Coordinates of C-alpha atoms in Angstrom, one line a residue:
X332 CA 48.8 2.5 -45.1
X333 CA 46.6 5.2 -43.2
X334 CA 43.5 2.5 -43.8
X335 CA 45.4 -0.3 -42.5
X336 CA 46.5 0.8 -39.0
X337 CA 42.4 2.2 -39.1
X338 CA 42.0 -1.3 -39.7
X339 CA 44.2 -2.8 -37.1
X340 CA 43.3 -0.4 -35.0
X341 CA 39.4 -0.9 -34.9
X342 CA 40.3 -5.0 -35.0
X343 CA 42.2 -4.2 -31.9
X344 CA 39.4 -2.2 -30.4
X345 CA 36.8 -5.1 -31.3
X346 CA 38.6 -7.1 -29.1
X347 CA 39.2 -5.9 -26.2
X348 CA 35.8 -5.0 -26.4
X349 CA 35.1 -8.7 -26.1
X350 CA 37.2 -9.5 -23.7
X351 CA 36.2 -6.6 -20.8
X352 CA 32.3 -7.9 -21.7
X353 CA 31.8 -4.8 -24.0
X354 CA 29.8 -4.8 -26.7
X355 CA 28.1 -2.0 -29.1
X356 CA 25.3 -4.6 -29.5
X357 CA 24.8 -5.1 -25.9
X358 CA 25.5 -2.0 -24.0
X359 CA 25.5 -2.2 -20.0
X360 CA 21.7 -1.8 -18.8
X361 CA 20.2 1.7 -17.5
X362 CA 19.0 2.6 -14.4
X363 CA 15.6 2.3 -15.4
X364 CA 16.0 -1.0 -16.8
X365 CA 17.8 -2.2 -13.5
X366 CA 14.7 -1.2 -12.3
X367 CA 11.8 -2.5 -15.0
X368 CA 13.3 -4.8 -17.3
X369 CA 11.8 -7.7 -15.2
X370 CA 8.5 -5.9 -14.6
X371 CA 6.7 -6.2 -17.9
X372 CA 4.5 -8.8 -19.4
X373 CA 1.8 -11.2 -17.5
X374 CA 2.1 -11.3 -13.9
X375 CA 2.5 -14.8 -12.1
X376 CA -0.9 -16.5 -10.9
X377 CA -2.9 -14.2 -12.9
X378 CA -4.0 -13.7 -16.3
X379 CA -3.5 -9.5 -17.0
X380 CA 0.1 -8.5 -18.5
X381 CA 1.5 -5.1 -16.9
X382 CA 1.6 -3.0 -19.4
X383 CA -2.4 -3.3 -19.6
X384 CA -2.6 -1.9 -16.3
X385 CA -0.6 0.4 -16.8
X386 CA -2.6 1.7 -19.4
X387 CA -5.8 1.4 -17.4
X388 CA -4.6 3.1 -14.2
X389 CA -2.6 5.8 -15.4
X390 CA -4.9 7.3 -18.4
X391 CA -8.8 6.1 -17.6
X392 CA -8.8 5.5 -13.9
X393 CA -6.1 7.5 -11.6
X394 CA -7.6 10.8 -13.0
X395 CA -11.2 10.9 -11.8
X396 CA -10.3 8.3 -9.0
X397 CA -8.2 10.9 -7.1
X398 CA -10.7 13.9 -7.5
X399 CA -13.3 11.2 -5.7
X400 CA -11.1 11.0 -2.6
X401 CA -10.7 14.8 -2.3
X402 CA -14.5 15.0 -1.4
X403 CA -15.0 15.0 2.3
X404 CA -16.9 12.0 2.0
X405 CA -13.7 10.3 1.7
X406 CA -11.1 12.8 3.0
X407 CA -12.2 12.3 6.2
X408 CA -11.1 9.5 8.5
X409 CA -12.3 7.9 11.6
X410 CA -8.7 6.4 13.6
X411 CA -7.7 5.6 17.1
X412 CA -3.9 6.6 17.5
X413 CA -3.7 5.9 20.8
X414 CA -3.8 2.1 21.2
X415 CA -1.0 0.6 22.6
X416 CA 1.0 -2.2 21.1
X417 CA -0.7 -5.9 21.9
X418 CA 2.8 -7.1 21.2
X419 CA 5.5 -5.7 22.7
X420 CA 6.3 -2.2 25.1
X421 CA 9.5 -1.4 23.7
X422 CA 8.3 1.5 21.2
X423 CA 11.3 3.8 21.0
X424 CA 9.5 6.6 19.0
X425 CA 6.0 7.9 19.7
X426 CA 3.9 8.8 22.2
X427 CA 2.1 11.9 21.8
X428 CA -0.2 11.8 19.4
X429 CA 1.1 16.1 18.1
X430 CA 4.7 14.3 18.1
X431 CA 6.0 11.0 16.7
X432 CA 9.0 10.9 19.5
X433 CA 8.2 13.5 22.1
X434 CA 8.1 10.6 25.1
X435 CA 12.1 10.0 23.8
X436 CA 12.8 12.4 27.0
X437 CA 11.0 10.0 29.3
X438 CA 14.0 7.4 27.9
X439 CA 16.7 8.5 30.5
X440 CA 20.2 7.5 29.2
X441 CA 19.1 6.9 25.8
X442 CA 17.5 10.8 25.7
X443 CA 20.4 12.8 25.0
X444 CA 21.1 10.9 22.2
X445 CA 18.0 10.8 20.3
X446 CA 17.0 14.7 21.1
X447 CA 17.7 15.9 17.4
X448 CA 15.7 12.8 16.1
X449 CA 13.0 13.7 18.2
X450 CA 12.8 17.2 16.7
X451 CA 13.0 16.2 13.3
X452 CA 10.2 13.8 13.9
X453 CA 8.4 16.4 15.9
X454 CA 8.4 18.4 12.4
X455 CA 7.6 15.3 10.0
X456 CA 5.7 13.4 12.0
X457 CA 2.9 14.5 13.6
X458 CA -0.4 14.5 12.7
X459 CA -2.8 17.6 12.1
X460 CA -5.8 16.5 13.6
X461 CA -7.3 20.0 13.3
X462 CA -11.3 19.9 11.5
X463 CA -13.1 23.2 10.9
X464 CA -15.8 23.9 13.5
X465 CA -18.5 23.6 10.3
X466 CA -17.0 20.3 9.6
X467 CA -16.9 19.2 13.0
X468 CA -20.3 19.5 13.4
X469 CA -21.0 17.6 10.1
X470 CA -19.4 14.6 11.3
X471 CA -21.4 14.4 14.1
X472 CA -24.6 13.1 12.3
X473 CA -22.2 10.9 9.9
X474 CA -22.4 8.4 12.0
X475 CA -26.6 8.7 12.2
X476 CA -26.9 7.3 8.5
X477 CA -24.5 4.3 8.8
X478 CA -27.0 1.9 9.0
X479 CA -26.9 -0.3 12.2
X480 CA -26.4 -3.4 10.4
X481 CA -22.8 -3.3 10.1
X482 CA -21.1 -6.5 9.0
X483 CA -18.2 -5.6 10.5
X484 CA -17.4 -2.6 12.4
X485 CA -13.8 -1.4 12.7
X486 CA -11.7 -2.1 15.9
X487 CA -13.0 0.6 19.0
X488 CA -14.4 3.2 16.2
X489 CA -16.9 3.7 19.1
X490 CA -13.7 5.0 21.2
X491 CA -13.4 8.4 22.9
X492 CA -9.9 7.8 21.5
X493 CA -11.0 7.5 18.0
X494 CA -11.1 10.9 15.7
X495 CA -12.0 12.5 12.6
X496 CA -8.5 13.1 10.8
X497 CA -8.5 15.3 7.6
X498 CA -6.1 12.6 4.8
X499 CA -5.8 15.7 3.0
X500 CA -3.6 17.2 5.6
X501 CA -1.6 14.7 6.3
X502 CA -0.4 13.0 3.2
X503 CA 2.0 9.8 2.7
X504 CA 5.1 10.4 2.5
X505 CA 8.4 10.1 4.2
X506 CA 8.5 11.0 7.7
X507 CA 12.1 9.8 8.8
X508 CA 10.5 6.8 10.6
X509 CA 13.1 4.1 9.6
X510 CA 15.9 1.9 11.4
X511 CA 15.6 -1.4 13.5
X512 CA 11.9 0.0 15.0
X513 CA 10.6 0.0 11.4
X514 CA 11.8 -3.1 10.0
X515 CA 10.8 -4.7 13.3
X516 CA 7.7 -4.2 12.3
X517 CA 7.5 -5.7 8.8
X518 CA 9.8 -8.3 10.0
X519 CA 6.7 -9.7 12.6
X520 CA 4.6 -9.0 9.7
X521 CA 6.3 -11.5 7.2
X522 CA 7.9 -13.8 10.0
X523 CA 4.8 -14.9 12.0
X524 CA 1.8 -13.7 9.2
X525 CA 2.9 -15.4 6.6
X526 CA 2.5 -18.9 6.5
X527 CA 6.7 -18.9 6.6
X528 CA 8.3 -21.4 8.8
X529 CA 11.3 -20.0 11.2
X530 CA 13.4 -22.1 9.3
X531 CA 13.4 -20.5 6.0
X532 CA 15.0 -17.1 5.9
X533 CA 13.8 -14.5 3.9
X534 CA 15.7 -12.5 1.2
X535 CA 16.9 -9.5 2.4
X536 CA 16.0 -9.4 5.9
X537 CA 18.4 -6.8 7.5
X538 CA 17.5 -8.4 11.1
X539 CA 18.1 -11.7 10.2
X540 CA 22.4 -12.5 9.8
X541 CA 23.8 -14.6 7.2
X542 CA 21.8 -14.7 4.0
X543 CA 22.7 -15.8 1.1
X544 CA 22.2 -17.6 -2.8
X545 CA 21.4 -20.4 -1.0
X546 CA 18.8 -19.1 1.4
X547 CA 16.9 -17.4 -1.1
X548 CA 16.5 -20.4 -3.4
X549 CA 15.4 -22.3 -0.6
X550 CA 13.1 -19.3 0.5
X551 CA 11.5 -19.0 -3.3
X552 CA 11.2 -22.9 -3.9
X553 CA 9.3 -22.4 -0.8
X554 CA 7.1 -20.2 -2.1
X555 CA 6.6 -21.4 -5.2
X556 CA 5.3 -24.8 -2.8
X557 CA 2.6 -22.9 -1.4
X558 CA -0.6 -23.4 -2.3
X559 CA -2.2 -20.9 -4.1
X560 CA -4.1 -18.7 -1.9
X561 CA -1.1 -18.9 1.1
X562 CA 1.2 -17.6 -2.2
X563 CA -1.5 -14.8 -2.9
X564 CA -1.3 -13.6 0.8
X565 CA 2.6 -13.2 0.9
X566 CA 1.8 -11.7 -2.5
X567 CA -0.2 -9.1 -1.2
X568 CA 2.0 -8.0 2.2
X569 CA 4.8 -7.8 -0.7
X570 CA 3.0 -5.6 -2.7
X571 CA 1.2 -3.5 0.0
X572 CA 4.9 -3.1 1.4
X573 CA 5.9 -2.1 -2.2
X574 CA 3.5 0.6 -2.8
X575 CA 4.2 2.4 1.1
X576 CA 7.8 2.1 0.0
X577 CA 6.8 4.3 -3.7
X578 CA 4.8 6.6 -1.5
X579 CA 7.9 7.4 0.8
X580 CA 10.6 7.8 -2.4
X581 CA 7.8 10.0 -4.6
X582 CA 7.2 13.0 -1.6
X583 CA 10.7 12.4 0.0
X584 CA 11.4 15.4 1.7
X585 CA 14.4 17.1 -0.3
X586 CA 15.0 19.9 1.4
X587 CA 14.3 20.9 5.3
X588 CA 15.0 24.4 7.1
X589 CA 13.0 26.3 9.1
X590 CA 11.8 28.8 6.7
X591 CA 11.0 25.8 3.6
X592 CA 10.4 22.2 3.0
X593 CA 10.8 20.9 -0.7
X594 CA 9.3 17.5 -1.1
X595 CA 9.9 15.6 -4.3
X596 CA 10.5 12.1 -6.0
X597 CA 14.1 11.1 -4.5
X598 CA 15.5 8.6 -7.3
X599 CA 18.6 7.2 -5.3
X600 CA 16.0 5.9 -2.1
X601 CA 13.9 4.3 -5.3
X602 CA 17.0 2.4 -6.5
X603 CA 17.7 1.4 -2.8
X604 CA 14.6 0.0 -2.5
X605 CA 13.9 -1.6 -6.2
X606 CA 17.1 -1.6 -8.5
X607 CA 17.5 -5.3 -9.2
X608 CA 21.4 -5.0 -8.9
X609 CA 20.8 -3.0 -5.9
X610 CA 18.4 -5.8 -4.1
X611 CA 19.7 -8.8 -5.5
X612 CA 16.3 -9.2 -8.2
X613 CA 14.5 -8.7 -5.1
X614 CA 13.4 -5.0 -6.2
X615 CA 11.5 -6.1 -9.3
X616 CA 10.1 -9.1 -7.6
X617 CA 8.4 -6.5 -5.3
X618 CA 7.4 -4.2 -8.3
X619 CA 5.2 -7.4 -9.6
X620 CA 4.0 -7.8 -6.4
X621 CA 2.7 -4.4 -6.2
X622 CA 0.8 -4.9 -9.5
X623 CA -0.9 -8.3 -7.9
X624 CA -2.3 -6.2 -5.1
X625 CA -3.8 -3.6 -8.0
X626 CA -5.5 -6.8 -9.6
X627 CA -7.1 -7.8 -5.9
X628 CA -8.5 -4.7 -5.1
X629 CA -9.6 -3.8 -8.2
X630 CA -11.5 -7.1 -8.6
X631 CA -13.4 -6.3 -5.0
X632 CA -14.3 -2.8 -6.6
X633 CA -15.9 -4.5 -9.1
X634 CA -17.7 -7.0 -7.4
X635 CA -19.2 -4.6 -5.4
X636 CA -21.1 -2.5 -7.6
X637 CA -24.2 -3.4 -6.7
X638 CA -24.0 -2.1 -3.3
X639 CA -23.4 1.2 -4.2
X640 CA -26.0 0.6 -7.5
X641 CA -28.9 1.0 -4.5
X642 CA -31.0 3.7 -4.8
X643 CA -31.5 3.8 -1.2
X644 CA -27.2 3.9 -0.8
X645 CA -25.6 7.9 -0.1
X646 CA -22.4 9.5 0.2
X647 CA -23.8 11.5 3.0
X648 CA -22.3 14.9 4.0
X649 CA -25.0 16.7 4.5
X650 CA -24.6 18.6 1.5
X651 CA -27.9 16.9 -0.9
X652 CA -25.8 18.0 -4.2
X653 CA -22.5 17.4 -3.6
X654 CA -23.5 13.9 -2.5
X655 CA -25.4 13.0 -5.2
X656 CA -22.5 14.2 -7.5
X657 CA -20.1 12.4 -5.6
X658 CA -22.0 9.1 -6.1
X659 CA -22.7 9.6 -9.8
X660 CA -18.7 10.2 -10.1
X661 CA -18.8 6.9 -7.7
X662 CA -20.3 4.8 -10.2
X663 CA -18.8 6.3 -13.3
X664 CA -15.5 5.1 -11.4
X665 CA -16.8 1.5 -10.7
X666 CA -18.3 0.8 -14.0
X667 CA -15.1 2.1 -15.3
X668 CA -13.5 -1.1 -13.2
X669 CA -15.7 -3.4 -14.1
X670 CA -15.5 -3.0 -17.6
X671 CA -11.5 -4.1 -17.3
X672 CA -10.9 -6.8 -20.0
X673 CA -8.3 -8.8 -17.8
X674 CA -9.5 -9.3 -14.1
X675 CA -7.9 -11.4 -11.5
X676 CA -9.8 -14.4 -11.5
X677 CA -11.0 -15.2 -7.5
X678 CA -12.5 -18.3 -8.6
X679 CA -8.8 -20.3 -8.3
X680 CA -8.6 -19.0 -4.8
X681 CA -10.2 -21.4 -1.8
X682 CA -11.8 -23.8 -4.9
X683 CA -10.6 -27.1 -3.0
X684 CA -12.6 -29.4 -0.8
X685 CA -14.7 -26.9 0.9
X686 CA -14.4 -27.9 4.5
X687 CA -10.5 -26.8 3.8
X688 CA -11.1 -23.7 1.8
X689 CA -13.2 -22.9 4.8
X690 CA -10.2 -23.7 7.1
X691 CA -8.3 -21.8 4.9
X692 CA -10.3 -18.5 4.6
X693 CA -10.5 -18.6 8.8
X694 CA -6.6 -18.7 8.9
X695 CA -6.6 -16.0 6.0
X696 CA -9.0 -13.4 7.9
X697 CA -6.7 -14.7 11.6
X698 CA -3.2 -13.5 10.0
X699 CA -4.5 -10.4 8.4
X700 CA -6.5 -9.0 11.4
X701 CA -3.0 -9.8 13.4
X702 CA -1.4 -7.9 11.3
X703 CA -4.0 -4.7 11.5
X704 CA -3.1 -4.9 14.9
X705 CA 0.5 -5.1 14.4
X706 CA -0.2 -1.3 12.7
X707 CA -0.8 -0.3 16.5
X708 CA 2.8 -0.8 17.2
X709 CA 3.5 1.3 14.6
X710 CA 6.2 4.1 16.3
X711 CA 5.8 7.2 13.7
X712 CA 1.6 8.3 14.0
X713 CA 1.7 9.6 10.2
X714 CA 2.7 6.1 9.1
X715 CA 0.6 4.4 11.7
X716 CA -2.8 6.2 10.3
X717 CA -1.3 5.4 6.6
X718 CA -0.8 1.8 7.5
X719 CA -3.9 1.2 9.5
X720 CA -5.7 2.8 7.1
X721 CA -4.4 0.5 4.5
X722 CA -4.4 -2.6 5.8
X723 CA -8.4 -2.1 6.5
X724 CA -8.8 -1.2 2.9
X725 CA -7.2 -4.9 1.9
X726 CA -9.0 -6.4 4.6
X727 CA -12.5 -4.5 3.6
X728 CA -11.2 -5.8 -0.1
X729 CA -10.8 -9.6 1.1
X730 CA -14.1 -9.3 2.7
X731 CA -16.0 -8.4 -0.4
X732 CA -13.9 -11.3 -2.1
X733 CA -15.1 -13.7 0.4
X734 CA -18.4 -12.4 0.0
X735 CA -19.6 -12.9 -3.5
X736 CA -22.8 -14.9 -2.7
X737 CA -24.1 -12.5 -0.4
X738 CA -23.9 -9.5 -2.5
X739 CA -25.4 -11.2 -5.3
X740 CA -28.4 -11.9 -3.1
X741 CA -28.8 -8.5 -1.7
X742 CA -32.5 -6.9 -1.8
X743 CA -32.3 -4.0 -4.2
X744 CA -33.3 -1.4 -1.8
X745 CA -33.8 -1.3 2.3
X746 CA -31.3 -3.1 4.5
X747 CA -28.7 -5.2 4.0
X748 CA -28.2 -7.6 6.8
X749 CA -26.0 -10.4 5.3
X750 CA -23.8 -8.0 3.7
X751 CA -23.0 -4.2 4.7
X752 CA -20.3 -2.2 4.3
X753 CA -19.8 0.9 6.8
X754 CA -18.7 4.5 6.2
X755 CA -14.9 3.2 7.6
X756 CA -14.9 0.9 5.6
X757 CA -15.7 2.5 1.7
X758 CA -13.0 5.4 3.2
X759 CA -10.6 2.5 3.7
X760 CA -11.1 0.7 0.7
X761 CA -10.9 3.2 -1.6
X762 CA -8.1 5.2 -0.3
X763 CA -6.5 1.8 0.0
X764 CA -6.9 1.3 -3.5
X765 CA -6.3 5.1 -4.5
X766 CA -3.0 4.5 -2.7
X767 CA -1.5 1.7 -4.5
X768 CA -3.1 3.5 -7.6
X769 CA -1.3 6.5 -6.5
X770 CA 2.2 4.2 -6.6
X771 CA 1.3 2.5 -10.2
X772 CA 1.1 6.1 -11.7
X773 CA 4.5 7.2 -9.8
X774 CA 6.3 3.9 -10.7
X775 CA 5.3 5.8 -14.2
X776 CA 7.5 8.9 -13.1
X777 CA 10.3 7.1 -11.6
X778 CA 10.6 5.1 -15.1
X779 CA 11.0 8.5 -17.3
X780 CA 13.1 9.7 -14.4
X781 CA 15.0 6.9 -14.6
X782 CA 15.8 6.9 -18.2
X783 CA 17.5 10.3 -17.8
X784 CA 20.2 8.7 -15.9
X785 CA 23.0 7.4 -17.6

């Protein structure tokens, strides 16, 4: 009798396990599968699956690429903080360059109101611009072995505005810049930069009313319209977007008093910003996206080798060893990127009639340098330094793209006066690249972090 009712029992059980959507064979998904189920295999418009990156990044490449960027070489950056917005005047945040928000007291009515938000900031976001008297001097005769045929220079670098800041010192990470003055900026960024007509409505756009199914079918059938190198450029805002937005959940700051501040990888602000319940599928979407702009800059790295392969071609500091060690470490780092089985292949980008991929490139470079100066509007310093910093380092990335014809016909040693990359540039591109690096290795983290959640 006991067996039957055991029987019954479990039949009963089996049931209303099928009818509430239960199942032992299909148990509800995890948080880190919210997050990654969709971000595996090959990515869309290339030819390399994810889990080879991966592989490549986090075990043979992050490593040695991340002692590189220590060197001062590369830990030193040349920026100009104090340009003022070309776009609009209405920056609510910073104005000091010691202070992301100090000028809030200059806002009259509005002061009171934002005095503890200007003290946070005061605390997370400004920038230590302070350089050691031995390395001030250093910098000065930096600038002496950039050779004078610059391809292109960076915006004003020549500027009594523009400084030295120490990367080191002032690390990416969350700074409590957030709100309607940060998503107005990526919202010019992917509004007018993108190729994206008014009419269609992004997904998610917190400053754009009424979205829905609707509007982000019509938004991805859209995309998916593009051609392929107007898809690749939303592609890489996406995934340049992504990878700030790792940066800020991995050194989130945990704890804040006056005596300590605990930074560490905040999981909820990670769901919030890639859990595909959480974002409607759009979190691993932007995941993928991430990965795309890995393949891009990577493929530049390798396809400038040979500049770096000169003889005549330093890491100048001043200090003869240390430089030569840095380039050797250099090289190992490129060769090691080169010698990646499953590179984006540049070739399918601009390959049309050539009087339209020409077209085409000129709009490409005209949206992203609006953008770089869309950085200048940019109200938290920190994130403006990260994010012009950044979008140099794609741009510098692009331009070695663009360029394949005239670094295969550089002379082997002397000057280089069809294609030459300054000292801004090789500090943007590679911490560029060490910085969505930096985001596939803590995606890494998030995912075992992840799968402790139940």
């Amino acid at each position: 009798m006991g067996s039957h009712w055991g029987f019954l029992i479990g039949l009963l059980g089996a049931v209303w396990m099928l009818r509430s959507g239960h199942s032992e064979q299909q148990p509800p998904e995890t948080a880190a599968q919210r997050c990654f189920c969709q971000v595996s295999g090959y990515l869309d418009d290339c030819t390399c699956d994810v889990e080879t990156i991966d592989k490549f990044n986090n075990y043979r490449l992050f490593p040695r690429l991340q002692k590189l960027l220590e060197s001062d070489y590369f830990r030193y950056y040349k920026v100009n903080l104090k340009r003022p917005c070309p776009f609009w005047n209405d920056i609510n945040q910073c104005g000091r360059r010691d202070c992301a928000v100090k000028p809030c007291q200059f806002y009259s009515e509005e002061a009171n109101n934002l005095i503890e938000e200007c003290e946070q900031a005061e605390r997370l976001g400004a920038v230590d611009e302070s350089l050691s008297e031995e390395t001030q001097k250093a910098v000065l005769q930096w600038t002496k072995h950039d050779s004078s045929d610059n391809f292109c220079e960076a915006d004003d670098i020549q500027s009594p505005d523009a400084e030295y800041v120490d990367l080191l010192l002032n690390p990416e990470r969350y700074t409590g810049y957030k709100g309607p003055d940060a998503w107005k900026i990526w919202n010019v960024i992917y509004e007018e930069n993108c190729f994206k007509p008014q009419a269609i409505k992004r997904p998610l756009n917190p400053l754009a009313a009424g979205q829905g199914k609707s509007e982000e079918n019509t938004f991805y059938s859209w995309l998916e319209g593009l051609c392929v190198e107007k898809r690749a450029f939303y592609r890489l805002i996406s995934g340049l977007h992504a990878s700030i937005n790792v940066h800020l959940s991995a050194r989130y700051l945990l704890q804040d008093t006056w005596l300590e501040q605990k930074w560490g990888h905040n999981i909820t602000e990670f769901q919030q910003r890639f859990d595909g319940i959480l974002t409607k599928g759009e979190g691993p979407r932007r995941l993928k996206n991430l990965y795309f702009i890995y393949l891009i800059e990577l493929r530049a790295l390798s396809k400038v080798v040979p500049f770096f392969e000169r003889p005549d071609f330093q890491l100048f500091t001043g200090n003869k060893v240390q430089d030569a060690e840095n380039k050797m470490l250099l090289l190992e780092i490129l060769h090691e990127i080169k010698s990646f089985p499953l590179h984006f292949d540049e070739n399918s980008l601009f390959a049309g009639d050539k009087k339209e991929a020409n077209k085409l490139k000129e709009e490409f470079r005209l949206h992203f340098r609006n953008i770089s100066r869309i950085m200048d509007c940019v109200g938290c310093f920190k994130c403006r330094l990260w994010g012009k910093l950044q979008t140099q380092g794609l741009g510098t990335a692009l331009k070695i793209l663009f360029s394949e014809k005239l670094i295969a016909n550089m002379p082997e040693s002397g000057p280089s006066y069809e294609f030459h990359l300054t000292r801004q540039e090789i500090v943007s591109l590679f911490n560029a690249f060490g910085r969505i690096s930096t985001s596939v290795k803590e995606l890494e983290n998030f995912r075992d972090l992840l799968q402790n959640i139940h």
